[in-house]
Short mmCIF file of C-alpha atoms in Angstrom, two decimals:
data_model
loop_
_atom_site.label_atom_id
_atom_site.label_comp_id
_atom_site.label_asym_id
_atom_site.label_seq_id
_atom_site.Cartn_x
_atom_site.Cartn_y
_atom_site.Cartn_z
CA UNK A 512 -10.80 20.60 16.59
CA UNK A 513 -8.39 19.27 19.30
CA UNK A 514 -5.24 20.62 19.21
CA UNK A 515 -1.75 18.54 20.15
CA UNK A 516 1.84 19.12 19.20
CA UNK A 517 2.72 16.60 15.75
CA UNK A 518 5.57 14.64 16.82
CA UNK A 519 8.09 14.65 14.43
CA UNK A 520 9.39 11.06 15.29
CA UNK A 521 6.12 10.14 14.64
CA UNK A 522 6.10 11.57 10.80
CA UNK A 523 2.91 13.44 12.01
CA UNK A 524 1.35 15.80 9.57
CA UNK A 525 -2.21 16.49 10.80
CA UNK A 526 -4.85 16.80 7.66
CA UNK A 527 -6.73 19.99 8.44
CA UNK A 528 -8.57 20.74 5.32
CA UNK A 529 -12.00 19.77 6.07
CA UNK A 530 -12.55 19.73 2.16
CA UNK A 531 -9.83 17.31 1.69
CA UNK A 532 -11.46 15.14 4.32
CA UNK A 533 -14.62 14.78 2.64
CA UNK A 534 -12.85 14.46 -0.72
CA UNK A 535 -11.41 11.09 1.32
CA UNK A 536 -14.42 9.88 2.39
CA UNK A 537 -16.40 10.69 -0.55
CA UNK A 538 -13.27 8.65 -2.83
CA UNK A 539 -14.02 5.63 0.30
CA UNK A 540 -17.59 5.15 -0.77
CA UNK A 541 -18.80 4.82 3.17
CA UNK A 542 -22.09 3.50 3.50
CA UNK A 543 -24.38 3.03 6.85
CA UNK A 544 -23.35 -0.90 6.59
CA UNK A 545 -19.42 -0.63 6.65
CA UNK A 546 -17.32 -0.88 9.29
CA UNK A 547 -14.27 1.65 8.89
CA UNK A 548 -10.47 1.25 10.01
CA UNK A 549 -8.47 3.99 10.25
CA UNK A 550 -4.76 5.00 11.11
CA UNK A 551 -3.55 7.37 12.77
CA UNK A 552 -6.55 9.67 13.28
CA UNK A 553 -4.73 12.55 14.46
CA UNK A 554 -6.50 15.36 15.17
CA UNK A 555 -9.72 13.62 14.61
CA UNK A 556 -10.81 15.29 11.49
CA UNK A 557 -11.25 12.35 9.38
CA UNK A 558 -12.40 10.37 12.32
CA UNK A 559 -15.77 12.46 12.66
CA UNK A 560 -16.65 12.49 8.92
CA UNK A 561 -16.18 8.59 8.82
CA UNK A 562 -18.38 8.44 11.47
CA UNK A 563 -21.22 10.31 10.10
CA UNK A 564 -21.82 7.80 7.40
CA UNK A 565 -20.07 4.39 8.73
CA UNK A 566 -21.86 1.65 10.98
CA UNK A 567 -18.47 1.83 12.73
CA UNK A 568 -14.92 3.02 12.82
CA UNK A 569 -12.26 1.35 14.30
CA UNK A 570 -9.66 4.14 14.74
CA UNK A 571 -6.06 3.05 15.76
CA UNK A 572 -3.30 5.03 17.05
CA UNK A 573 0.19 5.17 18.41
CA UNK A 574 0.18 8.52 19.63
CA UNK A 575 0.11 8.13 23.87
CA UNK A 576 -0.63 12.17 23.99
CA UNK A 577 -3.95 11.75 21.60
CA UNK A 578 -5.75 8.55 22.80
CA UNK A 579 -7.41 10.61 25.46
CA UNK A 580 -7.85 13.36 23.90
CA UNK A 581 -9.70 11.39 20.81
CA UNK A 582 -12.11 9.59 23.51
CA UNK A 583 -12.98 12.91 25.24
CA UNK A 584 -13.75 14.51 21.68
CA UNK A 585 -15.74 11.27 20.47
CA UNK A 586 -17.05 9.93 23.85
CA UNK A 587 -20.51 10.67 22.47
CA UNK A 588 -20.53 8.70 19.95
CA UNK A 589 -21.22 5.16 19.93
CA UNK A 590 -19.90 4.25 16.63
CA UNK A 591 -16.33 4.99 17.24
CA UNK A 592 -13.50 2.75 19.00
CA UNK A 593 -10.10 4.38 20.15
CA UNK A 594 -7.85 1.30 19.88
CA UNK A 595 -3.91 2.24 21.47
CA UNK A 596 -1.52 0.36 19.25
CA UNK A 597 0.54 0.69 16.75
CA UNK A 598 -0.63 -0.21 13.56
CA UNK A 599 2.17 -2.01 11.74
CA UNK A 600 1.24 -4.68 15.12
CA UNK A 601 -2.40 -4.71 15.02
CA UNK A 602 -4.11 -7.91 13.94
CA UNK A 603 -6.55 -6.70 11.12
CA UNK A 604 -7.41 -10.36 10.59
CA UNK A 605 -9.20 -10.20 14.22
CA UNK A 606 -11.47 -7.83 13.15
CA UNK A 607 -15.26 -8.93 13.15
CA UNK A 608 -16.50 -9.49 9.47
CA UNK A 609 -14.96 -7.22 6.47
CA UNK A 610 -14.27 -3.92 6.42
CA UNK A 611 -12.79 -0.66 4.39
CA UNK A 612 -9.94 1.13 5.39
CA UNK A 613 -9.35 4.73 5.02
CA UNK A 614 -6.12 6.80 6.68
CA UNK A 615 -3.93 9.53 6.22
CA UNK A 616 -0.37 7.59 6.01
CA UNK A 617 2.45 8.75 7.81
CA UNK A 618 5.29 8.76 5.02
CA UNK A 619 7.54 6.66 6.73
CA UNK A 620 5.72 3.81 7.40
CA UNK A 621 3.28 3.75 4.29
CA UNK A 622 5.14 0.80 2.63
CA UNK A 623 4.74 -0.90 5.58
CA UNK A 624 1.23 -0.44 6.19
CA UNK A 625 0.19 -1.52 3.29
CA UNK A 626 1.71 -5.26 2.96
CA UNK A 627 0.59 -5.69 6.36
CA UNK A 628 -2.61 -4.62 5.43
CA UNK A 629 -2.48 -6.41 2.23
CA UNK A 630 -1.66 -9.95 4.67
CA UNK A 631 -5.65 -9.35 5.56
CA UNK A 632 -7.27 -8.94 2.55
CA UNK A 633 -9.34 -11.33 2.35
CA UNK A 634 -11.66 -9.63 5.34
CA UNK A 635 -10.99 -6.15 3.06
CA UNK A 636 -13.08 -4.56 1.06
CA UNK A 637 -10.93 -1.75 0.39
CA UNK A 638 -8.38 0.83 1.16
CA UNK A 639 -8.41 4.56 0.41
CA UNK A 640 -4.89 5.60 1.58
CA UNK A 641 -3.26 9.44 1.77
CA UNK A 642 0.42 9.30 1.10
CA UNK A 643 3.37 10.45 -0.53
CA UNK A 644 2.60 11.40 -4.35
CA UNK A 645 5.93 10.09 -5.51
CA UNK A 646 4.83 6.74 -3.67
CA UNK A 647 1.49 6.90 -4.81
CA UNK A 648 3.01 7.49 -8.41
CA UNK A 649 4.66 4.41 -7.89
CA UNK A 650 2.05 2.29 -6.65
CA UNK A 651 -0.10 2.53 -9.40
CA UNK A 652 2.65 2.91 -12.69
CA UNK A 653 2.50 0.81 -15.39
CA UNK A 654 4.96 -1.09 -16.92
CA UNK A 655 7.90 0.81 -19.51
CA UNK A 656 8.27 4.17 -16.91
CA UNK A 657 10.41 4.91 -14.46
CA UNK A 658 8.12 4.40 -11.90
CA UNK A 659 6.92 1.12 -12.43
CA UNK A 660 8.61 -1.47 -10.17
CA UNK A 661 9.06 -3.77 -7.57
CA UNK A 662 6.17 -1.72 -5.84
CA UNK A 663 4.24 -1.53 -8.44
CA UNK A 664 3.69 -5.33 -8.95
CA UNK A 665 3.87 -6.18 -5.39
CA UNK A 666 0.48 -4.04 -5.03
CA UNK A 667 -1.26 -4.74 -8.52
CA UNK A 668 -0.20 -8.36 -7.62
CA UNK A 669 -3.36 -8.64 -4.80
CA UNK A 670 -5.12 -5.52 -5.74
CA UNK A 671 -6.42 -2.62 -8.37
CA UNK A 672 -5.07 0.69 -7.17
CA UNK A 673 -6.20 3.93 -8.72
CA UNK A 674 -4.60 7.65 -8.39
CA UNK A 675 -7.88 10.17 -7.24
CA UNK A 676 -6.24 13.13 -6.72
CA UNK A 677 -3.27 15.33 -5.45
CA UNK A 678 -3.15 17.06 -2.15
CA UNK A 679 -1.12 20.24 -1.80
CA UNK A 680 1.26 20.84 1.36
CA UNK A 681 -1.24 23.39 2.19
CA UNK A 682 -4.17 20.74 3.47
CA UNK A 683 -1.84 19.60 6.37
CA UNK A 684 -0.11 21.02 9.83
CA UNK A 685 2.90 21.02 9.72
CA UNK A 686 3.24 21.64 6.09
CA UNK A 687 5.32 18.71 4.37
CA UNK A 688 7.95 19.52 1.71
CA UNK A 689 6.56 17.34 -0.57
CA UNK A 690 2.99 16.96 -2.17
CA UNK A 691 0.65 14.00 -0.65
CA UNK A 692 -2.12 11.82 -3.31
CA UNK A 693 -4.89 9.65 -1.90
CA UNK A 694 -4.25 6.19 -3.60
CA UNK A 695 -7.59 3.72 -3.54
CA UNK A 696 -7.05 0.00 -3.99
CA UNK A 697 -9.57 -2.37 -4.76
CA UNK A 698 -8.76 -5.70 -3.20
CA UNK A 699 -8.76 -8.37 -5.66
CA UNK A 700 -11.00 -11.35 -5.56
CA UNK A 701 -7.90 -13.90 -6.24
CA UNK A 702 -4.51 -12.58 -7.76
CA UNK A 703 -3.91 -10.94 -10.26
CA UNK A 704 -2.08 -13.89 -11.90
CA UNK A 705 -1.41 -17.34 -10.72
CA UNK A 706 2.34 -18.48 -10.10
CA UNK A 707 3.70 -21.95 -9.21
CA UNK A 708 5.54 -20.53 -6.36
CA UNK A 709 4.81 -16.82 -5.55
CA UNK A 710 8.07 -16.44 -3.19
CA UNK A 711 9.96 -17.65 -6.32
CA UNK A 712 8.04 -15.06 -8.50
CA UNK A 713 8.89 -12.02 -5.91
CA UNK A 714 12.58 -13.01 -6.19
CA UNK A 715 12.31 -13.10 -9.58
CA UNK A 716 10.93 -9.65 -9.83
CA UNK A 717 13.40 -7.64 -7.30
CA UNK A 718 16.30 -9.53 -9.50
CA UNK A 719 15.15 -7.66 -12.47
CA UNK A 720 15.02 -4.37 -10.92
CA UNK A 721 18.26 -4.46 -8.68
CA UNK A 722 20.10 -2.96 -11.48
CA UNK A 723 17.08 -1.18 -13.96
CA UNK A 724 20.05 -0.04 -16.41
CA UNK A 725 20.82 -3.75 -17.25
CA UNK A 726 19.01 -5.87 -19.63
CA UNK A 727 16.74 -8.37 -18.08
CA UNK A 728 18.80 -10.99 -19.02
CA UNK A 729 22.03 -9.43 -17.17
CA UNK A 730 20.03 -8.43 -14.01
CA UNK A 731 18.59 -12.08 -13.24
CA UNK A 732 22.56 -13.49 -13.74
CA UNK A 733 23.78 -10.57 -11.46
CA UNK A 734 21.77 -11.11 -8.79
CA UNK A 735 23.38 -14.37 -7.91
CA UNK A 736 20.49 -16.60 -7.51
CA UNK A 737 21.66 -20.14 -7.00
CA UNK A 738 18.73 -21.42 -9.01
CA UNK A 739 18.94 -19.19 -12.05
CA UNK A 740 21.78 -20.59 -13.95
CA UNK A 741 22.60 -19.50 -17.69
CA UNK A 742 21.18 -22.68 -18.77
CA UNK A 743 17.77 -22.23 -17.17
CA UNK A 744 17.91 -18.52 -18.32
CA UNK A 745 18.33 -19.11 -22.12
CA UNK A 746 15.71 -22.00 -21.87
CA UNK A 747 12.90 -20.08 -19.80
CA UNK A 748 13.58 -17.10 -22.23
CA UNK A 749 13.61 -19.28 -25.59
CA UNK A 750 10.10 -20.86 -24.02
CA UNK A 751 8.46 -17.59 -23.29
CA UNK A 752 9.33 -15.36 -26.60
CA UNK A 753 10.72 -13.23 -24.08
CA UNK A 754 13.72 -11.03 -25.49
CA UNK A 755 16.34 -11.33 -22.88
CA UNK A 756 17.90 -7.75 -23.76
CA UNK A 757 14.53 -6.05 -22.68
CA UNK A 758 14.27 -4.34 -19.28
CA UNK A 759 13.17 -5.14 -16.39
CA UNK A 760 10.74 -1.96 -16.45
CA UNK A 761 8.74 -3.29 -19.56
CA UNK A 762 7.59 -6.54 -18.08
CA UNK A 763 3.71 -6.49 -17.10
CA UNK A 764 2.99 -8.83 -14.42
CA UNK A 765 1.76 -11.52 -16.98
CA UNK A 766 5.07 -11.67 -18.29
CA UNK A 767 6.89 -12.02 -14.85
CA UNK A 768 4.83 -14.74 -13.76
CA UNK A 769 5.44 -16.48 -17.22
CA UNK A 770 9.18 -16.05 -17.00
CA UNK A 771 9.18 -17.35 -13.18
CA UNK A 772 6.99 -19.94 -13.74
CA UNK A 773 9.53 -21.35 -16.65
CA UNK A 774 12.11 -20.71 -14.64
CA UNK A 775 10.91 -22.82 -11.20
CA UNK A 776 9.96 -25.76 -13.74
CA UNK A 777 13.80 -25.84 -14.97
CA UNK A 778 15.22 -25.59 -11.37
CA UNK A 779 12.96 -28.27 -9.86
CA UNK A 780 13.35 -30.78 -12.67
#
């Protein structure tokens, strides 16, 4: 295995548990026929597995110091491509045909990653993603915890994510203070509900959790929406058999797209 410095600025934590690798790739499903993105391939270790069972993997990274080193270590193989970029800028809609996506997230850009991701999925399959388990917890909460929210349905929204398992500190160099969970997310085939106006239905959403202590009701007047009068509040919630002094929290996505729908129908009328 090649060996470079992690950069801090780059959130680097190289995987180097080969068992945890093959965990990954095992929770991917890789077949012969699939082509493979990854980010941030690192040391490589992930890189090699993919390889063995993909038709091809498309590995990009940001790191100047590895790209050479990743070509030297994987010149012999002829299913592999090196692409220098940074991910958050690469155009995953330009790839040729659809493909699954596996990577070991840097923390800080995880987020990120995965909307921009999420912008192609109609050419995904789907994603098996390492990242932060608090994020990870997140991603895939349902509704009435504390860690169900504005992530939560912005993911479920476009696709099914599932929790497969934890990874301890141990698995990675430098060892992070926090444990890491590989996240995989099957891309819908159409969303997961329909909405009148989805940028309407997002604003809607990130009203009700700006302030989760408030009722629902409270929230959506606090957050100063110019469209979301008292008026259109009290009718939206009367129509819906929605009880304003719920939270925020206990909403499932059907709900929210109920309540925003009402509530686009009384401000454009």
């Amino acid at each position: 295995m090649m060996y470079v410095r992690p950069k801090k600025s780059l959130g680097q934590h190289f995987l180097t548990d080969i068992n945890i690798a093959r965990d990954i790739v095992d929770a991917a499903n890789i077949s012969k026929d699939d082509i493979v993105v990854e980010i941030g391939p690192g040391n490589g270790i992930l890189t090699r597995l993919l390889a063995g069972r993909a038709k091809k993997v498309i590995a990009i990274e940001i790191d100047e110091r590895l790209i050479d080193k990743l070509r030297d270590e994987f010149g012999s193989f002829n299913n592999i491509e090196i692409i220098a970029k940074d991910a958050l800028q690469f155009p995953f809609n330009e790839i040729e045909g659809r493909f699954k996506v596996a990577a070991n997230l840097p923390y800080y850009i995880t987020t990120p990653i995965i909307f921009h991701l999420l912008e192609s999925r109609d050419r995904i399959i789907s994603m098996t993603l390492m990242m932060q388990r608090e994020v990870a917890e997140r991603i895939v909460a349902a509704p009435g915890g504390k860690d169900y929210g504005v992530l939560s349905i912005a993911v479920q929204f476009y696709a099914e994510p599932a929790l497969n398992f934890i990874v301890p500190s141990s698995a990675f160099f430098p060892k992070p203070k926090v444990e890491s969970a590989v996240v995989s997310f099957r891309i819908l085939d159409k969303r997961r509900v329909e909405v009148l106006d989805e940028g309407f239905f997002f604003k809607v959403v990130r009203a009700a959790f700006s302030q989760r202590r408030k009722t629902l009701r409270n929230a959506l007047r606090s957050a100063n929406l110019p469209m979301i009068t008292d008026d259109a509040l009290d009718s939206a919630f009367t129509k819906t058999g929605i009880d304003p002094k719920r939270r925020g929290e206990t909403l499932s996505i059907a709900e929210f797209a109920k309540l925003a729908d009402t509530l686009f129908c009384h401000t454009s009328s």
